[in-house]
Every structure is written in structure tokens, then in C-alpha cells.
Amino acid sequence: MAAGAVVGAWMLVLSLWGTVMGDQNITARIGKPVVLNCKGAPKKPPQQLEWKLNTGRTEAWKVLSPQGDPWDSVARVLPNGSLLLPAVGIQDEGTFRCRATSRSGKETKSNYRVRVYQIPGKPEIVDPASELMAGVPNKVGTCVSEGGYPAGTLNWLLDGKTLIPDGKGVSVKEETKRHPKTGLFTLHSELMVTPARGGALHPTFSCSFTPGLPRRRALHTAPIQLRVWSERRGGEGPNVDAVPLKEVQLVVEPEGGAVAPGGTVTLTCEAPAQPPPQIHWIKDVSDLRGGWQALWKGRGWKP
């Protein structure tokens, strides 16, 4: 397949019109092809142009020209003078310069600064806690992001708001590793919190990954909701912080309780409190804890 056809079929062509004054920033995804245009170059041979590359693959400036051989599978000059990078990688980050002379003798310079990126997988919270204890440090879990470049950052959120470590009630232990072959990053962020006594009973935690390049979307974990318990009392099991009972409400469905004989009425006793109160049903001054089913069915009611 001719080079021009390849460009039209599947390549990412980056066109920056006009005479270049200073570097143009180019961002490309790892593994994708990139074409850099050489401004001012004649579209067809003969051409007077020269590409110079200074990247992670070079110790000094690498020079390429239309008359020269391709640089292995890394880069080659196309017939129109543009530079092709078939599969851009981390080592291709750097500076690319082209100097072209038109047939009328006008010289034009094109300067590019190339950076690459890789979107990691969706972050996860591993080893999440099942519950938290008020007044003492608790490990919520470890947020993990794998396979990204550049490294980016992890942030914890509580009820949708960013948690800021203060070294007291909130602390974060972070670790960044880089794969020796791919160069991609793995991030770990372990969250420790000390819930306040009398605070929220069911806090929701989540974690987000922020890419290391601008204008890239953040990635979020699924949220986890944990229950906060108070300290153990008298050797008994954990007790949730007390919430006093303020009112008891009887909810009747259907509203008003009027139904045809044989119909169904649902009664719900709402008594919000912690610890949950014991509820006893009484009908016509009779305690329904024993033979309540017989009482209700004998009167034509259904529980």
C-alpha cells in the first residue's frame, strides 16, 4: 500500500497551519500512528527538507531526510515530506523539527513537542473495610490504578467531596510503581480515617484517578458505604451511636384502612432510633405477640 493511501486510510494526521514560531504541543495515545507535517515543503520530490529528532530513543539529534533510509520501524519521511511515527511510544516523547526550503527559496521551520499517554483501567478499591469504629483509626481500603501513563494521581472522596489528609482524622499512604518493560504506572493509595463519635452512621467512600495530562477525564471507582459503630460497651457486641426515639408513626396502606371484606390492609410501625427499639402490636387492648395471627384472621383482617 502506498504511503499516501495509508495516511488517508488510518493514520492520525496532525496539521498545524502557518509558519511555526516555537514548539507546537502534540499529545498522542501510546501505540497509535502519528504524522507530523513539514510546513513549506514541496508536496512532491525533489524536496529540500530535513527532520531532526531528539527523543528518548536518541542520545543526540537524529537526522532524517527523504533521500535517507527509514529509521527502523520508528520513523520515516513520507513522499510529501511529512514524518510518520507508525506506533508512538514512551521513548518517542521529545522534540521534532523540520526545516524545508520551497522551490522559490523560502525557508520554513516546523517545531513539535510530542507527549504520549495511556488511559489506565478503571480504578478499584481492594480489601475494603466491612465496618468502621468511631474514635479510633480504621483502614477504609486501598485504591489501585493500573496501566496508566503519565502516572497521574489518586484522590479519595467522602460523600462525593474530596478528602484532604490532615494526619489526624484522615491519612493516606501512597505508592507508585513503574513497569520495567512497558513503562506504565501502577498507583496505590491506602486510606485511614478516624470517624467522630456521633457523626454520620453510613459514610460513603469512593476514589478517583486524575490523569497526568490536561483535558483528560477522571476515572472513578464504585462507591462503598460503611457502617460506623461506637466503642464496645461492657464486653458486649458493638453498639451504634445512640439516636433517641422522637416519635412513632403508624402508616396504613391503603390510606384510611377502608377495604372490602377479605381485602388486605398493611400496617407499618415507623420508629426511627438507634439502637432499634422493640415493637409490640396491640389490637383492642390485646397483646398480639402470641396468637396474633388467629386474632387477625378471626376478625377478617390479614397481617
PDB file of N, CA, C and O in Angstrom, residues 16 20-24 26 35-41 48-55 58 60-66 71 75-77 81-85 92-101 107-114:
ATOM      1  N   LEU A  16      -0.967  21.620  11.533  1.00  0.00           N
ATOM      2  CA  LEU A  16      -0.881  22.906  12.222  1.00  0.00           C
ATOM      3  C   LEU A  16      -0.470  23.938  11.164  1.00  0.00           C
ATOM      4  O   LEU A  16       0.689  24.003  10.757  1.00  0.00           O
ATOM      5  N   VAL A  20       5.566  28.202  11.814  1.00  0.00           N
ATOM      6  CA  VAL A  20       5.638  27.849  13.227  1.00  0.00           C
ATOM      7  C   VAL A  20       6.641  28.750  13.930  1.00  0.00           C
ATOM      8  O   VAL A  20       7.787  28.869  13.520  1.00  0.00           O
ATOM      9  N   MET A  21       6.201  29.378  15.007  1.00  0.00           N
ATOM     10  CA  MET A  21       7.068  30.196  15.844  1.00  0.00           C
ATOM     11  C   MET A  21       7.088  29.559  17.223  1.00  0.00           C
ATOM     12  O   MET A  21       6.231  29.815  18.051  1.00  0.00           O
ATOM     13  N   GLY A  22       8.077  28.668  17.482  1.00  0.00           N
ATOM     14  CA  GLY A  22       8.097  27.958  18.751  1.00  0.00           C
ATOM     15  C   GLY A  22       7.469  26.587  18.609  1.00  0.00           C
ATOM     16  O   GLY A  22       6.937  26.217  17.561  1.00  0.00           O
ATOM     17  N   ASP A  23       7.527  25.817  19.691  1.00  0.00           N
ATOM     18  CA  ASP A  23       7.050  24.442  19.653  1.00  0.00           C
ATOM     19  C   ASP A  23       5.525  24.370  19.646  1.00  0.00           C
ATOM     20  O   ASP A  23       4.847  25.152  20.304  1.00  0.00           O
ATOM     21  N   GLN A  24       5.010  23.384  18.907  1.00  0.00           N
ATOM     22  CA  GLN A  24       3.592  23.043  18.938  1.00  0.00           C
ATOM     23  C   GLN A  24       3.471  21.752  19.754  1.00  0.00           C
ATOM     24  O   GLN A  24       4.181  20.783  19.488  1.00  0.00           O
ATOM     25  N   ILE A  26       1.973  18.347  20.865  1.00  0.00           N
ATOM     26  CA  ILE A  26       1.202  17.245  20.291  1.00  0.00           C
ATOM     27  C   ILE A  26       1.070  16.153  21.348  1.00  0.00           C
ATOM     28  O   ILE A  26       2.058  15.743  21.954  1.00  0.00           O
ATOM     29  N   VAL A  35       1.417  11.482  12.336  1.00  0.00           N
ATOM     30  CA  VAL A  35       2.073  12.124  11.206  1.00  0.00           C
ATOM     31  C   VAL A  35       2.284  13.586  11.552  1.00  0.00           C
ATOM     32  O   VAL A  35       1.351  14.286  11.937  1.00  0.00           O
ATOM     33  N   LEU A  36       3.527  14.050  11.428  1.00  0.00           N
ATOM     34  CA  LEU A  36       3.879  15.451  11.664  1.00  0.00           C
ATOM     35  C   LEU A  36       4.175  16.101  10.323  1.00  0.00           C
ATOM     36  O   LEU A  36       5.012  15.610   9.550  1.00  0.00           O
ATOM     37  N   ASN A  37       3.485  17.197  10.028  1.00  0.00           N
ATOM     38  CA  ASN A  37       3.640  17.869   8.739  1.00  0.00           C
ATOM     39  C   ASN A  37       4.847  18.794   8.730  1.00  0.00           C
ATOM     40  O   ASN A  37       5.119  19.491   9.714  1.00  0.00           O
ATOM     41  N   CYS A  38       5.557  18.799   7.632  1.00  0.00           N
ATOM     42  CA  CYS A  38       6.687  19.709   7.440  1.00  0.00           C
ATOM     43  C   CYS A  38       6.199  20.881   6.597  1.00  0.00           C
ATOM     44  O   CYS A  38       5.980  20.750   5.382  1.00  0.00           O
ATOM     45  N   LYS A  39       6.008  22.015   7.231  1.00  0.00           N
ATOM     46  CA  LYS A  39       5.447  23.185   6.547  1.00  0.00           C
ATOM     47  C   LYS A  39       6.447  23.745   5.531  1.00  0.00           C
ATOM     48  O   LYS A  39       7.653  23.778   5.759  1.00  0.00           O
ATOM     49  N   GLY A  40       5.900  24.185   4.436  1.00  0.00           N
ATOM     50  CA  GLY A  40       6.725  24.821   3.410  1.00  0.00           C
ATOM     51  C   GLY A  40       7.405  23.854   2.476  1.00  0.00           C
ATOM     52  O   GLY A  40       8.080  24.291   1.525  1.00  0.00           O
ATOM     53  N   ALA A  41       7.262  22.554   2.703  1.00  0.00           N
ATOM     54  CA  ALA A  41       7.928  21.571   1.838  1.00  0.00           C
ATOM     55  C   ALA A  41       7.103  21.350   0.578  1.00  0.00           C
ATOM     56  O   ALA A  41       5.870  21.292   0.628  1.00  0.00           O
ATOM     57  N   GLN A  48      13.766  19.846  -0.683  1.00  0.00           N
ATOM     58  CA  GLN A  48      14.873  20.211   0.177  1.00  0.00           C
ATOM     59  C   GLN A  48      14.334  20.342   1.606  1.00  0.00           C
ATOM     60  O   GLN A  48      13.764  21.371   1.956  1.00  0.00           O
ATOM     61  N   LEU A  49      14.473  19.289   2.384  1.00  0.00           N
ATOM     62  CA  LEU A  49      13.981  19.330   3.760  1.00  0.00           C
ATOM     63  C   LEU A  49      14.793  18.378   4.618  1.00  0.00           C
ATOM     64  O   LEU A  49      15.421  17.437   4.123  1.00  0.00           O
ATOM     65  N   GLU A  50      14.712  18.624   5.916  1.00  0.00           N
ATOM     66  CA  GLU A  50      15.458  17.801   6.869  1.00  0.00           C
ATOM     67  C   GLU A  50      14.700  17.754   8.176  1.00  0.00           C
ATOM     68  O   GLU A  50      14.275  18.776   8.689  1.00  0.00           O
ATOM     69  N   TRP A  51      14.523  16.533   8.695  1.00  0.00           N
ATOM     70  CA  TRP A  51      13.914  16.324  10.001  1.00  0.00           C
ATOM     71  C   TRP A  51      15.010  16.036  11.025  1.00  0.00           C
ATOM     72  O   TRP A  51      15.931  15.270  10.764  1.00  0.00           O
ATOM     73  N   LYS A  52      14.878  16.649  12.207  1.00  0.00           N
ATOM     74  CA  LYS A  52      15.793  16.390  13.318  1.00  0.00           C
ATOM     75  C   LYS A  52      14.958  15.979  14.530  1.00  0.00           C
ATOM     76  O   LYS A  52      13.973  16.648  14.866  1.00  0.00           O
ATOM     77  N   LEU A  53      15.346  14.874  15.175  1.00  0.00           N
ATOM     78  CA  LEU A  53      14.596  14.318  16.291  1.00  0.00           C
ATOM     79  C   LEU A  53      15.488  14.236  17.519  1.00  0.00           C
ATOM     80  O   LEU A  53      16.640  13.806  17.426  1.00  0.00           O
ATOM     81  N   ASN A  54      14.942  14.638  18.644  1.00  0.00           N
ATOM     82  CA  ASN A  54      15.628  14.473  19.929  1.00  0.00           C
ATOM     83  C   ASN A  54      14.627  13.869  20.900  1.00  0.00           C
ATOM     84  O   ASN A  54      13.789  14.566  21.475  1.00  0.00           O
ATOM     85  N   THR A  55      14.689  12.530  21.063  1.00  0.00           N
ATOM     86  CA  THR A  55      13.695  11.807  21.853  1.00  0.00           C
ATOM     87  C   THR A  55      14.400  10.869  22.828  1.00  0.00           C
ATOM     88  O   THR A  55      15.624  10.856  22.938  1.00  0.00           O
ATOM     89  N   THR A  58      17.143   8.629  21.312  1.00  0.00           N
ATOM     90  CA  THR A  58      18.369   9.199  20.766  1.00  0.00           C
ATOM     91  C   THR A  58      19.250   9.753  21.881  1.00  0.00           C
ATOM     92  O   THR A  58      18.766  10.239  22.893  1.00  0.00           O
ATOM     93  N   ALA A  60      21.585  12.014  20.857  1.00  0.00           N
ATOM     94  CA  ALA A  60      21.748  13.365  20.297  1.00  0.00           C
ATOM     95  C   ALA A  60      20.690  13.525  19.211  1.00  0.00           C
ATOM     96  O   ALA A  60      19.797  12.684  19.069  1.00  0.00           O
ATOM     97  N   TRP A  61      20.776  14.594  18.433  1.00  0.00           N
ATOM     98  CA  TRP A  61      19.802  14.827  17.384  1.00  0.00           C
ATOM     99  C   TRP A  61      19.944  13.780  16.285  1.00  0.00           C
ATOM    100  O   TRP A  61      21.029  13.543  15.770  1.00  0.00           O
ATOM    101  N   LYS A  62      18.836  13.137  15.938  1.00  0.00           N
ATOM    102  CA  LYS A  62      18.781  12.171  14.842  1.00  0.00           C
ATOM    103  C   LYS A  62      18.278  12.899  13.607  1.00  0.00           C
ATOM    104  O   LYS A  62      17.275  13.621  13.657  1.00  0.00           O
ATOM    105  N   VAL A  63      18.969  12.732  12.472  1.00  0.00           N
ATOM    106  CA  VAL A  63      18.615  13.448  11.248  1.00  0.00           C
ATOM    107  C   VAL A  63      18.011  12.469  10.250  1.00  0.00           C
ATOM    108  O   VAL A  63      18.576  11.390   9.989  1.00  0.00           O
ATOM    109  N   LEU A  64      16.866  12.841   9.684  1.00  0.00           N
ATOM    110  CA  LEU A  64      16.199  12.053   8.650  1.00  0.00           C
ATOM    111  C   LEU A  64      15.894  12.956   7.464  1.00  0.00           C
ATOM    112  O   LEU A  64      15.546  14.129   7.632  1.00  0.00           O
ATOM    113  N   SER A  65      15.972  12.385   6.261  1.00  0.00           N
ATOM    114  CA  SER A  65      15.664  13.145   5.050  1.00  0.00           C
ATOM    115  C   SER A  65      14.950  12.234   4.063  1.00  0.00           C
ATOM    116  O   SER A  65      15.003  11.003   4.187  1.00  0.00           O
ATOM    117  N   PRO A  66      14.278  12.813   3.046  1.00  0.00           N
ATOM    118  CA  PRO A  66      13.584  11.971   2.061  1.00  0.00           C
ATOM    119  C   PRO A  66      14.525  11.027   1.327  1.00  0.00           C
ATOM    120  O   PRO A  66      14.131   9.929   0.922  1.00  0.00           O
ATOM    121  N   TRP A  71      14.185   5.002   9.645  1.00  0.00           N
ATOM    122  CA  TRP A  71      14.828   4.685  10.925  1.00  0.00           C
ATOM    123  C   TRP A  71      14.123   3.470  11.512  1.00  0.00           C
ATOM    124  O   TRP A  71      13.190   3.580  12.287  1.00  0.00           O
ATOM    125  N   ALA A  75      10.508   5.664  12.600  1.00  0.00           N
ATOM    126  CA  ALA A  75      10.058   6.855  11.872  1.00  0.00           C
ATOM    127  C   ALA A  75      10.566   6.796  10.440  1.00  0.00           C
ATOM    128  O   ALA A  75      11.617   6.213  10.152  1.00  0.00           O
ATOM    129  N   ARG A  76       9.800   7.433   9.545  1.00  0.00           N
ATOM    130  CA  ARG A  76      10.268   7.584   8.172  1.00  0.00           C
ATOM    131  C   ARG A  76       9.615   8.814   7.553  1.00  0.00           C
ATOM    132  O   ARG A  76       8.531   9.238   7.968  1.00  0.00           O
ATOM    133  N   VAL A  77      10.279   9.372   6.564  1.00  0.00           N
ATOM    134  CA  VAL A  77       9.779  10.552   5.872  1.00  0.00           C
ATOM    135  C   VAL A  77       8.893  10.094   4.713  1.00  0.00           C
ATOM    136  O   VAL A  77       9.314   9.270   3.885  1.00  0.00           O
ATOM    137  N   GLY A  81       6.880  14.789   2.440  1.00  0.00           N
ATOM    138  CA  GLY A  81       7.753  15.478   3.377  1.00  0.00           C
ATOM    139  C   GLY A  81       7.348  15.344   4.834  1.00  0.00           C
ATOM    140  O   GLY A  81       8.121  15.728   5.720  1.00  0.00           O
ATOM    141  N   SER A  82       6.159  14.826   5.112  1.00  0.00           N
ATOM    142  CA  SER A  82       5.731  14.640   6.497  1.00  0.00           C
ATOM    143  C   SER A  82       6.508  13.495   7.141  1.00  0.00           C
ATOM    144  O   SER A  82       7.052  12.626   6.452  1.00  0.00           O
ATOM    145  N   LEU A  83       6.542  13.500   8.483  1.00  0.00           N
ATOM    146  CA  LEU A  83       7.240  12.455   9.229  1.00  0.00           C
ATOM    147  C   LEU A  83       6.222  11.504   9.832  1.00  0.00           C
ATOM    148  O   LEU A  83       5.291  11.935  10.528  1.00  0.00           O
ATOM    149  N   LEU A  84       6.389  10.200   9.590  1.00  0.00           N
ATOM    150  CA  LEU A  84       5.481   9.183  10.110  1.00  0.00           C
ATOM    151  C   LEU A  84       6.131   8.472  11.286  1.00  0.00           C
ATOM    152  O   LEU A  84       7.256   7.964  11.178  1.00  0.00           O
ATOM    153  N   LEU A  85       5.392   8.409  12.409  1.00  0.00           N
ATOM    154  CA  LEU A  85       5.725   7.547  13.544  1.00  0.00           C
ATOM    155  C   LEU A  85       4.651   6.457  13.550  1.00  0.00           C
ATOM    156  O   LEU A  85       3.516   6.706  13.962  1.00  0.00           O
ATOM    157  N   ASP A  92       9.316   7.869  22.326  1.00  0.00           N
ATOM    158  CA  ASP A  92       9.185   8.850  21.250  1.00  0.00           C
ATOM    159  C   ASP A  92       8.848  10.244  21.773  1.00  0.00           C
ATOM    160  O   ASP A  92       8.731  11.182  20.974  1.00  0.00           O
ATOM    161  N   GLU A  93       8.683  10.387  23.077  1.00  0.00           N
ATOM    162  CA  GLU A  93       8.458  11.725  23.610  1.00  0.00           C
ATOM    163  C   GLU A  93       9.709  12.571  23.383  1.00  0.00           C
ATOM    164  O   GLU A  93      10.836  12.113  23.606  1.00  0.00           O
ATOM    165  N   GLY A  94       9.506  13.798  22.948  1.00  0.00           N
ATOM    166  CA  GLY A  94      10.651  14.673  22.718  1.00  0.00           C
ATOM    167  C   GLY A  94      10.340  15.756  21.714  1.00  0.00           C
ATOM    168  O   GLY A  94       9.186  16.121  21.496  1.00  0.00           O
ATOM    169  N   THR A  95      11.389  16.273  21.070  1.00  0.00           N
ATOM    170  CA  THR A  95      11.284  17.403  20.161  1.00  0.00           C
ATOM    171  C   THR A  95      11.536  16.950  18.725  1.00  0.00           C
ATOM    172  O   THR A  95      12.476  16.182  18.456  1.00  0.00           O
ATOM    173  N   PHE A  96      10.695  17.435  17.809  1.00  0.00           N
ATOM    174  CA  PHE A  96      10.804  17.118  16.380  1.00  0.00           C
ATOM    175  C   PHE A  96      10.852  18.441  15.611  1.00  0.00           C
ATOM    176  O   PHE A  96       9.977  19.300  15.785  1.00  0.00           O
ATOM    177  N   ARG A  97      11.846  18.579  14.737  1.00  0.00           N
ATOM    178  CA  ARG A  97      11.998  19.816  13.971  1.00  0.00           C
ATOM    179  C   ARG A  97      12.199  19.506  12.496  1.00  0.00           C
ATOM    180  O   ARG A  97      12.932  18.577  12.145  1.00  0.00           O
ATOM    181  N   CYS A  98      11.520  20.280  11.674  1.00  0.00           N
ATOM    182  CA  CYS A  98      11.690  20.139  10.236  1.00  0.00           C
ATOM    183  C   CYS A  98      12.065  21.505   9.644  1.00  0.00           C
ATOM    184  O   CYS A  98      11.452  22.519   9.978  1.00  0.00           O
ATOM    185  N   ARG A  99      13.049  21.486   8.752  1.00  0.00           N
ATOM    186  CA  ARG A  99      13.437  22.706   8.029  1.00  0.00           C
ATOM    187  C   ARG A  99      13.292  22.411   6.551  1.00  0.00           C
ATOM    188  O   ARG A  99      13.918  21.482   6.022  1.00  0.00           O
ATOM    189  N   ALA A 100      12.423  23.185   5.894  1.00  0.00           N
ATOM    190  CA  ALA A 100      12.128  22.952   4.479  1.00  0.00           C
ATOM    191  C   ALA A 100      12.396  24.209   3.681  1.00  0.00           C
ATOM    192  O   ALA A 100      12.190  25.332   4.155  1.00  0.00           O
ATOM    193  N   THR A 101      12.839  24.016   2.441  1.00  0.00           N
ATOM    194  CA  THR A 101      13.076  25.129   1.522  1.00  0.00           C
ATOM    195  C   THR A 101      12.207  24.921   0.296  1.00  0.00           C
ATOM    196  O   THR A 101      12.277  23.859  -0.366  1.00  0.00           O
ATOM    197  N   GLU A 107      12.530  29.544   3.271  1.00  0.00           N
ATOM    198  CA  GLU A 107      12.767  28.520   4.290  1.00  0.00           C
ATOM    199  C   GLU A 107      11.699  28.601   5.380  1.00  0.00           C
ATOM    200  O   GLU A 107      11.386  29.689   5.871  1.00  0.00           O
ATOM    201  N   THR A 108      11.144  27.429   5.762  1.00  0.00           N
ATOM    202  CA  THR A 108      10.126  27.348   6.810  1.00  0.00           C
ATOM    203  C   THR A 108      10.532  26.279   7.814  1.00  0.00           C
ATOM    204  O   THR A 108      10.987  25.194   7.417  1.00  0.00           O
ATOM    205  N   LYS A 109      10.359  26.598   9.099  1.00  0.00           N
ATOM    206  CA  LYS A 109      10.699  25.649  10.157  1.00  0.00           C
ATOM    207  C   LYS A 109       9.432  25.204  10.885  1.00  0.00           C
ATOM    208  O   LYS A 109       8.563  26.014  11.178  1.00  0.00           O
ATOM    209  N   SER A 110       9.366  23.920  11.168  1.00  0.00           N
ATOM    210  CA  SER A 110       8.251  23.350  11.926  1.00  0.00           C
ATOM    211  C   SER A 110       8.823  22.690  13.176  1.00  0.00           C
ATOM    212  O   SER A 110       9.720  21.844  13.074  1.00  0.00           O
ATOM    213  N   ASN A 111       8.301  23.079  14.340  1.00  0.00           N
ATOM    214  CA  ASN A 111       8.781  22.535  15.608  1.00  0.00           C
ATOM    215  C   ASN A 111       7.624  21.886  16.366  1.00  0.00           C
ATOM    216  O   ASN A 111       6.564  22.501  16.514  1.00  0.00           O
ATOM    217  N   TYR A 112       7.843  20.668  16.840  1.00  0.00           N
ATOM    218  CA  TYR A 112       6.815  19.941  17.577  1.00  0.00           C
ATOM    219  C   TYR A 112       7.398  19.409  18.885  1.00  0.00           C
ATOM    220  O   TYR A 112       8.548  18.951  18.926  1.00  0.00           O
ATOM    221  N   ARG A 113       6.567  19.450  19.919  1.00  0.00           N
ATOM    222  CA  ARG A 113       6.885  18.805  21.192  1.00  0.00           C
ATOM    223  C   ARG A 113       5.864  17.696  21.388  1.00  0.00           C
ATOM    224  O   ARG A 113       4.666  17.956  21.567  1.00  0.00           O
ATOM    225  N   VAL A 114       6.301  16.432  21.342  1.00  0.00           N
ATOM    226  CA  VAL A 114       5.396  15.288  21.383  1.00  0.00           C
ATOM    227  C   VAL A 114       5.384  14.674  22.777  1.00  0.00           C
ATOM    228  O   VAL A 114       6.443  14.410  23.361  1.00  0.00           O
TER     229      VAL A 114
END
